[in-house]
Coordinates of C-alpha atoms and ligand atoms in Angstrom, one line a residue:
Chain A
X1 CA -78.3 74.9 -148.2
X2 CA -75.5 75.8 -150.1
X3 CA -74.8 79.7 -151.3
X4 CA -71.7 81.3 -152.9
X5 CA -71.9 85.6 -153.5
X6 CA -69.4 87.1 -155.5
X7 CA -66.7 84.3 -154.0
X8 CA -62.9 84.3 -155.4
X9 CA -60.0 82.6 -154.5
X10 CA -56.6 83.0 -155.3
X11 CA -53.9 80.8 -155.2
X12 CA -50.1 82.6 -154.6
X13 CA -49.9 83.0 -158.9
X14 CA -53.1 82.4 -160.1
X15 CA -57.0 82.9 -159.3
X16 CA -58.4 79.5 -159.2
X17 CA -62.1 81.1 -159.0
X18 CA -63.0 84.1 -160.3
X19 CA -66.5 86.0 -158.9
X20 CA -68.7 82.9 -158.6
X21 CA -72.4 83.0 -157.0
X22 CA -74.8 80.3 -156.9
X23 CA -77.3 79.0 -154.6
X24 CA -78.1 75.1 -153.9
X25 CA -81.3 74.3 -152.6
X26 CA -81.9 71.8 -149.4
X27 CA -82.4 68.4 -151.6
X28 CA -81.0 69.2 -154.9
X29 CA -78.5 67.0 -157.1
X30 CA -75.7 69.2 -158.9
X31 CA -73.1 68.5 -160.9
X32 CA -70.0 70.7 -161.1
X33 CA -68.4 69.5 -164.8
X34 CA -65.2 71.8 -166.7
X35 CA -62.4 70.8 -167.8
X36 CA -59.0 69.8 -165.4
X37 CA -57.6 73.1 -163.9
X38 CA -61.4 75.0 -164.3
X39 CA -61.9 74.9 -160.5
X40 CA -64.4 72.3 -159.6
X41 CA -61.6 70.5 -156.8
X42 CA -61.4 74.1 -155.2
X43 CA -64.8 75.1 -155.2
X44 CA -65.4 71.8 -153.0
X45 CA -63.1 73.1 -150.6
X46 CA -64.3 75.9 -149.5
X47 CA -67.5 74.6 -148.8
X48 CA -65.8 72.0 -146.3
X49 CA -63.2 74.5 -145.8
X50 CA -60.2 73.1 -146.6
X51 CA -59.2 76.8 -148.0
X52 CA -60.5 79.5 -148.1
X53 CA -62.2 82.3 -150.0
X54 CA -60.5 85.5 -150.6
X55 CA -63.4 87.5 -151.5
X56 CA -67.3 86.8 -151.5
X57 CA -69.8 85.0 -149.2
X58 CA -70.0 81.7 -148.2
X59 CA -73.1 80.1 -146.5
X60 CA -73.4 76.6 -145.8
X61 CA -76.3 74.7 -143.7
X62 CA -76.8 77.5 -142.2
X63 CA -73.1 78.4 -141.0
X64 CA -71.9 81.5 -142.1
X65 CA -68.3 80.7 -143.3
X66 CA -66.4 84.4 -143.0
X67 CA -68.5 84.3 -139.0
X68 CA -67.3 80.7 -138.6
X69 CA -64.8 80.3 -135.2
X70 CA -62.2 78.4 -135.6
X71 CA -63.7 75.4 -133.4
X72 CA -67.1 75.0 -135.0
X73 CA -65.2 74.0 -138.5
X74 CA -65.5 70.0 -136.9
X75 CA -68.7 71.1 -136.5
X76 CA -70.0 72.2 -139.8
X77 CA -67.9 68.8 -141.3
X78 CA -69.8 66.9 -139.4
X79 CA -73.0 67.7 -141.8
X80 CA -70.7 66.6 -144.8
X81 CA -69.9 63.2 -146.4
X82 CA -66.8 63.8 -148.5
X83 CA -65.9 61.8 -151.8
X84 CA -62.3 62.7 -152.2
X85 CA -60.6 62.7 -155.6
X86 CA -57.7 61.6 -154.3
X87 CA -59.5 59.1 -152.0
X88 CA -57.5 59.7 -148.2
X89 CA -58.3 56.1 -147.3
X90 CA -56.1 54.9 -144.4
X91 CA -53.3 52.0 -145.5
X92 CA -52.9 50.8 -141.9
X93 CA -56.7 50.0 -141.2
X94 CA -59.1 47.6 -143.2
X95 CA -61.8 48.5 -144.7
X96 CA -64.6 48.1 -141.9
X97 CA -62.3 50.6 -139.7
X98 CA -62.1 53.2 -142.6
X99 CA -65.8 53.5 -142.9
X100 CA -66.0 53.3 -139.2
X101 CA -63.5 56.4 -138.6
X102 CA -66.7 58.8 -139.8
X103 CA -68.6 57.5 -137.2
X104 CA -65.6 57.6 -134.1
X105 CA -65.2 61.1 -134.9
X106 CA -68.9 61.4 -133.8
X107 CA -69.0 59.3 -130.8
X108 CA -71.5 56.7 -132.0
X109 CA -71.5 54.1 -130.5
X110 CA -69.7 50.8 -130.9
X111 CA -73.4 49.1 -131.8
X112 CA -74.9 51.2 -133.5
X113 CA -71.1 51.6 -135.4
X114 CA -71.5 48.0 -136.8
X115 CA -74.5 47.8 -138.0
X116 CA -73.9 51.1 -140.1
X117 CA -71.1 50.3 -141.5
X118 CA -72.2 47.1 -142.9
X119 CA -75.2 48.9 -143.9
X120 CA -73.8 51.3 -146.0
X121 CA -70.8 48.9 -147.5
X122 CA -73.8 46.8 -148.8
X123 CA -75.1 50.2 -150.4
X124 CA -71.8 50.0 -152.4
X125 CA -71.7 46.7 -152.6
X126 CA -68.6 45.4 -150.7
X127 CA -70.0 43.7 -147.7
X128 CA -67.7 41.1 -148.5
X129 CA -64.7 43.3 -148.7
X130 CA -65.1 44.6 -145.3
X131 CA -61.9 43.0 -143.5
X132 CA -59.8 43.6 -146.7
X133 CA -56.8 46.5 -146.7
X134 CA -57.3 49.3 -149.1
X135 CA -54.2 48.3 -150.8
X136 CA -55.4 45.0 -152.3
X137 CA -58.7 46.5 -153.5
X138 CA -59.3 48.0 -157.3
X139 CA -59.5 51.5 -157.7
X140 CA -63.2 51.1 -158.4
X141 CA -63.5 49.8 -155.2
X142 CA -61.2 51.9 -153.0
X143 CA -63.8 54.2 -154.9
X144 CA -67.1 52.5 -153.6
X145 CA -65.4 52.5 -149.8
X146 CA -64.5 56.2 -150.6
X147 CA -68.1 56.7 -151.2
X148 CA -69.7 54.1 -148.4
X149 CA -67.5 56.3 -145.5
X150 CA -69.1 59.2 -147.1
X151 CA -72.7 58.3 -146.7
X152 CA -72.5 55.9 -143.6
X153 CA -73.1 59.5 -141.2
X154 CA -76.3 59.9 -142.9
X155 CA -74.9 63.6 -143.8
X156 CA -77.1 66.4 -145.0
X157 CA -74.5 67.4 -147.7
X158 CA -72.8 64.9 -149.4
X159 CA -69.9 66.8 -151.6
X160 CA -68.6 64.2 -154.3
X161 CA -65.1 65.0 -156.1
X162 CA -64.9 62.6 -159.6
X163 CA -66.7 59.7 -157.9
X164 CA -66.2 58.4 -161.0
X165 CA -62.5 58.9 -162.3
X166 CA -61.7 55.4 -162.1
X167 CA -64.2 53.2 -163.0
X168 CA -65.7 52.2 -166.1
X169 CA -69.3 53.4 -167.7
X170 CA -71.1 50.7 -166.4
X171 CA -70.0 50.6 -163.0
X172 CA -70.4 54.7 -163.5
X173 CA -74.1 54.6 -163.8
X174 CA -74.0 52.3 -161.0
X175 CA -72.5 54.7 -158.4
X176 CA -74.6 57.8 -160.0
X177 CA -78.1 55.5 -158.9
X178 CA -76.7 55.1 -155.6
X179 CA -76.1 59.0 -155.4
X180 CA -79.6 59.4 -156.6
X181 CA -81.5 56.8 -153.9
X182 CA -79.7 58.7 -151.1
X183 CA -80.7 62.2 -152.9
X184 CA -84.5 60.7 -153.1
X185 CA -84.1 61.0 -149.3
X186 CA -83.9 64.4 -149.1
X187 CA -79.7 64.5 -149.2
X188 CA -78.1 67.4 -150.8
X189 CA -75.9 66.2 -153.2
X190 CA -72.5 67.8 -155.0
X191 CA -70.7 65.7 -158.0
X192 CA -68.0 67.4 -159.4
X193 CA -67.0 65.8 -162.9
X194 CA -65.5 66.4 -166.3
X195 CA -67.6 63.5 -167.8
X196 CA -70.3 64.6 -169.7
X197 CA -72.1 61.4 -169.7
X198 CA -73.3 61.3 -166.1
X199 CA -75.3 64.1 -166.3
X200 CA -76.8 63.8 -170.4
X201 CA -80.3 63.5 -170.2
X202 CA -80.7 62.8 -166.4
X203 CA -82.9 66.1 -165.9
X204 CA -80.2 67.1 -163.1
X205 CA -79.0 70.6 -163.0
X206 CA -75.7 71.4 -163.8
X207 CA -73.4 74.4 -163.1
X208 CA -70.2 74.8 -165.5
X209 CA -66.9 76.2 -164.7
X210 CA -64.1 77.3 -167.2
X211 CA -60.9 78.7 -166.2
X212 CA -62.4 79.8 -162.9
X213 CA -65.5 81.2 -164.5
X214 CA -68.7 80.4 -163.6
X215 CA -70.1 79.8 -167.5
X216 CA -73.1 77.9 -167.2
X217 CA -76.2 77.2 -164.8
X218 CA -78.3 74.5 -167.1
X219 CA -80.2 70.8 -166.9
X220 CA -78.2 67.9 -168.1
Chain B
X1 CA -65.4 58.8 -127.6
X2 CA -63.1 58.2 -125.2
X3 CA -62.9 54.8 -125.4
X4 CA -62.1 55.1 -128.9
X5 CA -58.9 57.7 -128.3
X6 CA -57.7 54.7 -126.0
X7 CA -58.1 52.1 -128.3
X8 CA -56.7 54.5 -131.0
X9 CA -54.0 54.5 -128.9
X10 CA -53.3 51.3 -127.6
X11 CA -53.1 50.2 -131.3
X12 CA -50.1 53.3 -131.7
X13 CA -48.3 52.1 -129.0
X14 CA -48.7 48.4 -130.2
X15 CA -48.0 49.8 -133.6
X16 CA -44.7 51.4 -133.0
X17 CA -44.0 49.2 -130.2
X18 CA -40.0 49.7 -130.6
X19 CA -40.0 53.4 -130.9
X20 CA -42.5 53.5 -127.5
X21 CA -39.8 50.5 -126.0
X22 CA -36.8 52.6 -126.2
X23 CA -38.2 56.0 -124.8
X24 CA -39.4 54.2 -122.0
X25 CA -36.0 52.2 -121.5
X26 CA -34.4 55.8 -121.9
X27 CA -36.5 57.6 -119.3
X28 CA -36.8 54.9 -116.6
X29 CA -32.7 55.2 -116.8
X30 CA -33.3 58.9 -116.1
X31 CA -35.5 57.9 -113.2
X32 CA -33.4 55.8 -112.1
X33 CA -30.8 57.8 -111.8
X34 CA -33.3 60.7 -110.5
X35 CA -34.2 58.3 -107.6
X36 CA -30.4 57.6 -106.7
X37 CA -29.6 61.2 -106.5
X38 CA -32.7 61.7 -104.5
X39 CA -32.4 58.8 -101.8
X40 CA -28.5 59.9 -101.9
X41 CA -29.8 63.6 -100.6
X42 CA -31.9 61.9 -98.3
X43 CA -29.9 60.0 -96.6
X44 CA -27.1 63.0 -96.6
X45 CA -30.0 64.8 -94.6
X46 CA -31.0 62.3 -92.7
X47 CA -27.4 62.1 -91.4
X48 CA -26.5 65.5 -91.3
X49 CA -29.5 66.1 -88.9
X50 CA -27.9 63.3 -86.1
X51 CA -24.5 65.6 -86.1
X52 CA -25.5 68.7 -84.4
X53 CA -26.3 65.9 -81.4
X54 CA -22.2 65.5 -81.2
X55 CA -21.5 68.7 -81.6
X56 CA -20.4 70.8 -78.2
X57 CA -17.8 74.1 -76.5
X58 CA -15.6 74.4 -74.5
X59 CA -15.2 76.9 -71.8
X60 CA -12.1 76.8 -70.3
X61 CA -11.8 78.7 -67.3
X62 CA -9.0 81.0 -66.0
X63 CA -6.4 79.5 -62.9
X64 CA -7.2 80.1 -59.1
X65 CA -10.4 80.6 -59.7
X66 CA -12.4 79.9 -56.0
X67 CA -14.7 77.2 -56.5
X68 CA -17.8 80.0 -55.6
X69 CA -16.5 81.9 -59.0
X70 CA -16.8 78.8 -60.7
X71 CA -20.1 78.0 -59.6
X72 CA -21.5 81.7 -60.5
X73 CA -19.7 80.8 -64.1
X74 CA -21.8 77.8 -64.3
X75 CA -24.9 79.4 -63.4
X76 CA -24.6 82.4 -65.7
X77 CA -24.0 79.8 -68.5
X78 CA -26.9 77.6 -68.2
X79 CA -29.2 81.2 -68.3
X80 CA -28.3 81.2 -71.8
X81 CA -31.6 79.7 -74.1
X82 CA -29.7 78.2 -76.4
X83 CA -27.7 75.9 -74.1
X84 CA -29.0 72.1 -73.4
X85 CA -26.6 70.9 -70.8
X86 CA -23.4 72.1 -69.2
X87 CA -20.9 69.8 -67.4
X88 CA -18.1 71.1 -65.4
X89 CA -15.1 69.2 -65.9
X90 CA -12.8 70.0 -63.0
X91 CA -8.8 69.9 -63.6
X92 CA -8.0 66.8 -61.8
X93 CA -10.7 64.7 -63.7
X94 CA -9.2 66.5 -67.4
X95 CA -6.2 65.1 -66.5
X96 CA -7.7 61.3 -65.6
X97 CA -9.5 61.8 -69.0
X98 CA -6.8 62.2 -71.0
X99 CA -4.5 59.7 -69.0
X100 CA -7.3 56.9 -69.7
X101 CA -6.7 58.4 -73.5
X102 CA -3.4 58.2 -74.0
X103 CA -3.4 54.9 -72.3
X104 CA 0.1 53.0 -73.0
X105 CA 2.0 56.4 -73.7
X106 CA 1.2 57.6 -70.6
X107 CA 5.2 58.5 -70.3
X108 CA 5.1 61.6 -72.0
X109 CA 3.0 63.1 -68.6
X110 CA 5.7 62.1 -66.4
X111 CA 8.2 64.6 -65.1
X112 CA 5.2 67.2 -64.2
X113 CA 5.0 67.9 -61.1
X114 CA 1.8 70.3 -61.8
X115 CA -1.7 69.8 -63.5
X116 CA -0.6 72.3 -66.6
X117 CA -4.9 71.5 -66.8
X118 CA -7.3 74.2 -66.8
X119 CA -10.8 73.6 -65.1
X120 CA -13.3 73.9 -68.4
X121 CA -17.1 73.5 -68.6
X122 CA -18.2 71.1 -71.6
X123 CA -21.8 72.5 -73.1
X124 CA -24.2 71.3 -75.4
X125 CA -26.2 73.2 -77.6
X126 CA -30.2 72.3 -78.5
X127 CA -30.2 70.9 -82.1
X128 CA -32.2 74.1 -83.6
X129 CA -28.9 76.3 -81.9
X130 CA -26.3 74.7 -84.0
X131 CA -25.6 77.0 -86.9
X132 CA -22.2 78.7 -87.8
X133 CA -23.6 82.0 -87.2
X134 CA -25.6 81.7 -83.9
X135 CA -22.2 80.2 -82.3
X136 CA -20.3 82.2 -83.3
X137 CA -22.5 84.7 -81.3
X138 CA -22.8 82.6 -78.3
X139 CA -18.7 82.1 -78.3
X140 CA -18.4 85.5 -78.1
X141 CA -21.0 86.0 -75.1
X142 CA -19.3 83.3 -73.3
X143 CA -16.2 85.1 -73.9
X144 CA -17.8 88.1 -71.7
X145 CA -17.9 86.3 -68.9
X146 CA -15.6 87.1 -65.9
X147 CA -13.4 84.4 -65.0
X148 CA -13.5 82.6 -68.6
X149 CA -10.0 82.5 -70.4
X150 CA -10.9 81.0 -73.7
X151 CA -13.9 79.7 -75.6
X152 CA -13.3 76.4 -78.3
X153 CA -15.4 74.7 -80.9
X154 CA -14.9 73.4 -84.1
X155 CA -15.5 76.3 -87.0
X156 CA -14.9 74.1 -89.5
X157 CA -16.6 71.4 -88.8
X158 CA -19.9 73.7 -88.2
X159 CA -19.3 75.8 -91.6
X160 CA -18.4 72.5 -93.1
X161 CA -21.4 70.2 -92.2
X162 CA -23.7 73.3 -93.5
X163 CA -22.0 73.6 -96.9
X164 CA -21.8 70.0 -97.7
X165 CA -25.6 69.8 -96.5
X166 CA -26.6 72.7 -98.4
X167 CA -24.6 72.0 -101.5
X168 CA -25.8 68.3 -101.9
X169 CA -29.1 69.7 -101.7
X170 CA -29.1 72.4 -104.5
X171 CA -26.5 69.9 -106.8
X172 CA -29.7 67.5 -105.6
X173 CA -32.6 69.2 -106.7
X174 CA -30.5 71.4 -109.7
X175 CA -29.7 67.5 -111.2
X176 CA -33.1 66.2 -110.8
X177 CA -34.7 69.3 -112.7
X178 CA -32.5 68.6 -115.5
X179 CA -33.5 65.0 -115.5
X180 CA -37.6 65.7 -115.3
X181 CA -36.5 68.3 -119.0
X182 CA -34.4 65.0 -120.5
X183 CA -37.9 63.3 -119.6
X184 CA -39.8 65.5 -121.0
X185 CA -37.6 65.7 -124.0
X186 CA -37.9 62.2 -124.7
X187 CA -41.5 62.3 -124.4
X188 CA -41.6 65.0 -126.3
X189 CA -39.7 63.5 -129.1
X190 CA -41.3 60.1 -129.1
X191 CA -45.0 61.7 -129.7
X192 CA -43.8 64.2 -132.4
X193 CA -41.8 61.1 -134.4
X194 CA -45.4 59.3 -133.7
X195 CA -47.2 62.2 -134.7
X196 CA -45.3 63.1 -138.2
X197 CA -45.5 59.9 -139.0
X198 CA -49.5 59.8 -139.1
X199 CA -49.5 63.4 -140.4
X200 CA -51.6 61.8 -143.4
X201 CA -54.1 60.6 -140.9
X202 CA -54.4 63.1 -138.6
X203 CA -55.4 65.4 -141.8
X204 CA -57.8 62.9 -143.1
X205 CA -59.1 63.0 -139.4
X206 CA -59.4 66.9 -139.5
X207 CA -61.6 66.6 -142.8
X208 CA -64.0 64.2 -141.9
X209 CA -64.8 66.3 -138.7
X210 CA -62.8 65.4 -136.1
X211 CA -62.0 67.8 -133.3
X212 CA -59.1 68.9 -131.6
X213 CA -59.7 66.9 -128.2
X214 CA -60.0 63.6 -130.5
X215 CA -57.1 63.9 -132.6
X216 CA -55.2 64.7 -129.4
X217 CA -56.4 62.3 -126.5
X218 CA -54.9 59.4 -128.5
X219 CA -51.3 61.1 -127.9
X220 CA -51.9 62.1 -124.7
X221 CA -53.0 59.0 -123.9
X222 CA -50.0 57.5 -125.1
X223 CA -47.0 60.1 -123.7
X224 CA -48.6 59.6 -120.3
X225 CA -48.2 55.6 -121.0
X226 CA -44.7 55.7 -121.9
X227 CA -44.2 57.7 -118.9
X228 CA -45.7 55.6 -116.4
X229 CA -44.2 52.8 -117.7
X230 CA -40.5 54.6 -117.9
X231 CA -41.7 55.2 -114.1
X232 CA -42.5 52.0 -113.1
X233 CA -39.7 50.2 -114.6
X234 CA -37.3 52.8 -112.9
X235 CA -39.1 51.7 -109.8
X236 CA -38.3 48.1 -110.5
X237 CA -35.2 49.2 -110.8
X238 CA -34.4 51.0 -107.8
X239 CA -36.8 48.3 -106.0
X240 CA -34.6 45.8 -107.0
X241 CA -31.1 47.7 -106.8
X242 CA -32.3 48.1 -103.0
X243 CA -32.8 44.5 -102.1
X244 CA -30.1 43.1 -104.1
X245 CA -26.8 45.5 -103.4
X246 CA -27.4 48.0 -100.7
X247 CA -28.7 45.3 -98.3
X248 CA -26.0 42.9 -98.9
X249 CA -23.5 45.4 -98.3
X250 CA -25.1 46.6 -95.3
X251 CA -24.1 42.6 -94.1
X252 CA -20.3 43.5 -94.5
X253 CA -20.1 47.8 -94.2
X254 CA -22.6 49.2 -91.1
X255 CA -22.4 52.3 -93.0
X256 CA -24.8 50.8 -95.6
X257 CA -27.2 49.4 -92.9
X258 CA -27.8 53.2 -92.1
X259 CA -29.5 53.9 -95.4
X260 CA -33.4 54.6 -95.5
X261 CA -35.3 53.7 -98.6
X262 CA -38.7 56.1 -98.4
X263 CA -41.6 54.6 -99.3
X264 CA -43.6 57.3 -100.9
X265 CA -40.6 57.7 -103.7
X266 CA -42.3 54.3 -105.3
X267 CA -45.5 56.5 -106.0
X268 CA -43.7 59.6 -107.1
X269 CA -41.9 57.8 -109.7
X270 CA -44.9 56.4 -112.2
X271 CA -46.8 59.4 -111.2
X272 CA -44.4 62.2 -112.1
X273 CA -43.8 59.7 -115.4
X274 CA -47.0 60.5 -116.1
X275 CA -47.4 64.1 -115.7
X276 CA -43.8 64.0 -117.7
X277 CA -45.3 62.2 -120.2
X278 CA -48.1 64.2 -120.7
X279 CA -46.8 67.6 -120.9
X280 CA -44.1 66.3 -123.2
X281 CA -46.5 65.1 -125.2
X282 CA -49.1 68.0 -125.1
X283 CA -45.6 70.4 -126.4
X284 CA -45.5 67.9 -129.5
X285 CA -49.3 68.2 -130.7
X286 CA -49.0 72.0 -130.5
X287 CA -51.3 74.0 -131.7
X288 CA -53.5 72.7 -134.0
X289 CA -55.4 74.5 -137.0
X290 CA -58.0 73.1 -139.5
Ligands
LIG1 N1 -52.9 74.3 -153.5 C1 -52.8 74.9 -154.6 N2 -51.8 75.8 -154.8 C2 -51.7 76.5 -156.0 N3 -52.5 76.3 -157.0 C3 -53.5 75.4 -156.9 C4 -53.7 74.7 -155.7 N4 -54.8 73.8 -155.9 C5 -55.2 74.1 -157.2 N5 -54.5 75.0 -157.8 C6 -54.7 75.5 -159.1 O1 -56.0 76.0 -159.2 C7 -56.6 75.6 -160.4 C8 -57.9 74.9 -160.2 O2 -57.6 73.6 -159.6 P1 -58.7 72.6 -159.2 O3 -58.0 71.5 -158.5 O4 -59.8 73.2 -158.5 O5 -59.1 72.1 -160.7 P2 -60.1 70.9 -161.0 O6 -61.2 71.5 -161.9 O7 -60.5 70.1 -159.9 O8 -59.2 70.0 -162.0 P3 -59.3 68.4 -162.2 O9 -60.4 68.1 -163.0 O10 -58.0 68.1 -162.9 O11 -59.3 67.8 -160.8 C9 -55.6 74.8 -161.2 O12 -55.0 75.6 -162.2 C10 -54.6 74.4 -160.1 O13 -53.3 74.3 -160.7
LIG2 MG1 -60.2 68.2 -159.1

């Protein structure tokens, strides 16, 4: 599903991944965990392509991202649900209409629109939240509507930045289950994370970066 | 899809409904004063195409002429294509003429014991004939003839009528070109303003997988709105401006009674607000990249 040869990428003064390869299997749960600055926020990027590489291969559902035209980018998006560490939920629209914006950009239709959103902010647990801005929401639960537009397309990838940065254990293991039910259904699934105690004992395999260095390919 | 980018839209220009107000208050002015130079040209035309009508030559024909020479004069002059009608105007009935004109000062005729009056032919030219440069040609064939002494017409008037026709109609057409860039401007301006402002968005739209055609439409959609409506409230305007002034006058000066309001100028103006509005728009989006 997902496969990175010999991929680096440079920022204008430093190398923000340094000769990385991997391969993700159609269905898998990974976690991406290293400390701030090791790389996990970029390596999520260029698998949606929000930059890209400077060296290597990049293959993703099939697309072939140094191949990829400039117009088939919406194209390859569209089989990703993104979990954003910095969130990009819109102030000027509640929260039905930011979960619904994934499925506009599809052309869904209006019906089918509801009843999936509402669907997937019960997933997350803030069916009652739905006509409520982003602003007067917690940060665990502009989280959760973060992570309800992400899976509300039904994607085939779902790429998660620090799902959990702002939430406390609990509520934590709470969002990993939900990660794991839409895994049991055959989604690929991408958590990049500096807290070790997501992954401890959960069997999931785990991929370590340090300093832009891929360091470790082991089961949490 | 597309009903979203209009709703998408409709909620922009609801949004930023004072920005949206004022470009469309700016660009029906520019209409409207696009639609006053454009009936003014109009009309100009319109009027300038009655003149030739009044225009006409003298011939005036050389003394003792037998009244056979005169008649061969007469004949060779109607041969000529460009020529509607010819009247001979003999001496004696000159001179009645301009007795009847001079009316009450009919004194300063007395003590001649002569008609000092030529004989003259008046002619006419056919409306397509009346140019500066084609009677100025004919003059000088006329001239030719045997038996004519002199050939008249107004030069000035001719040279005149063309210029002011022809200069209205470039200053025209040169005034309203500059007008339809200010409209595009403004269009262009509003949208980009609109568009920086949800630059946030519009990258939030590009990740989650929009495409190009969606994040544009909504703009589209709304440069061609504030265009239309600038066009339709300019329409109002000149509707309006019509009805209230320019007939009223007309009541008090005949010369206003003589204007024509075309009807086909209250399509153009939405319509060409919309294509206005679009390309202004469509020059604010730009390219965009992922
Ligand atoms: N747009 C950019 N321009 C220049 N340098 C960048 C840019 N984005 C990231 N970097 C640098 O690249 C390195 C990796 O950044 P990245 O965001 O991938 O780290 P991260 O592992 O996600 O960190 P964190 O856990 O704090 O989110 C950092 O040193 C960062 O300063
Ligand atoms: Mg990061």
């Amino acid at each position: 599903m997902i496969q990175f040869q010999n991929v680096s990428k440079h920022y204008e003064n430093q190398t923000a991944l340094r000769n990385i390869t991997f391969s993700i299997d159609k269905g898998d749960m990974v976690f991406i965990n290293g400390p701030s600055g090791s790389g996990k926020t970029t390596l999520l990027k260029l698998i949606y392509l929000a930059e890209k590489h400077d060296e290597g291969n990049i293959s993703i559902a099939g697309f072939e991202v140094e191949k990829l035209k400039e117009s088939s980018i919406p194209l390859l998006r569209r089989n990703i649900g993104f979990v954003f560490q910095d969130f990009r939920l819109l102030d000027n629209r509640n929260v039905f209409e930011n979960v619904a914006l994934s499925l506009m950009i599809r052309g869904v239709s209006e019906k089918d629109l509801k009843t999936q959103v509402y669907e997937s902010l019960k997933i997350v647990n803030l069916r009652h939240k739905a006509d409520s801005s982003p602003d007067a929401l917690s940060g665990g639960e502009q989280q959760r509507v973060v992570i309800a537009r992400a899976v509300v397309t039904e994607p085939t990838i779902i790429l998660a930045d620090e799902p959990t940065g702002n939430i406390d254990p609990d509520l934590s293991a709470g969002i990993i289950r939900i990660f794991k039910d839409i895994n049991a259904k055959g989604t690929t699934i991408l958590i990049a994370t500096h807290n070790r105690d997501l992954f401890r004992n959960s069997g999931k395999r785990v991929l370590k970066l340090d300093n832009g260095n891929l360091v470790g390919d082991e089961k949490g | 899809m597309t009903s979203y980018a209009f709703r998408l839209a409709i909620q922009s220009i609801l949004h930023e409904k004072w920005i949206n107000l004022l470009s469309m208050i700016t660009i029906a002015v520019c209409f409207l004063i696009m639609a006053i130079t454009a009936l003014s040209v109009y009309n100009i035309d319109l009027a300038t195409k009655t003149l030739p009508e009044k225009f006409s030559i003298m011939i005036y024909l050389k003394d003792n002429l037998s009244s056979e020479d005169s008649k061969n004069i007469i004949n060779t002059v109607k041969k000529d294509t460009a020529i509607e009608t010819v009247r001979f105007i003999p001496k004696d009935e000159a001179m009645k003429e301009l007795k009847s004109f001079l009316k009450n000062t009919e004194y300063v005729l007395e003590g001649l014991d002569e008609n000092p009056l030529p004989d003259s032919i008046e002619i006419k030219l056919k409306k397509e004939a009346v140019g500066p440069d084609s009677v100025k040609k004919l003059a000088e064939r006329l001239k030719e003839i045997k038996g004519v002494s002199e050939v008249e017409y107004v030069e000035k008037f001719l040279s005149s009528l063309y210029s002011v026709k022809v200069g209205f109609k470039t200053l025209g057409i040169i005034f309203i070109i500059i007008m339809s860039v200010g409209i595009i401007f403004v269009c262009y301006s509003t949208v980009k303003i609109l568009f920086y402002r949800r630059n946030k968005e519009i990258e939030t739209y590009k990740l989650l997988g929009a495409t190009k055609g969606f994040i544009r439409a909504p703009f589209i959609i709304e440069g061609s709105v504030i265009g239309f409506s600038g066009g339709l409230l300019s329409l109002i305007g000149i509707v309006s401006l019509y009805y209230t002034i320019i007939l009223r006058l007309s009541l008090t000066i005949p010369l206003f009674k003589s204007i024509i309001f075309p009807a086909h100028i209250a399509l153009f103006l939405p319509l060409a607000g919309v294509t206005l509005g679009i390309t202004g728009a469509a020059i604010a989006i730009g390219r965009l990249r992922y």
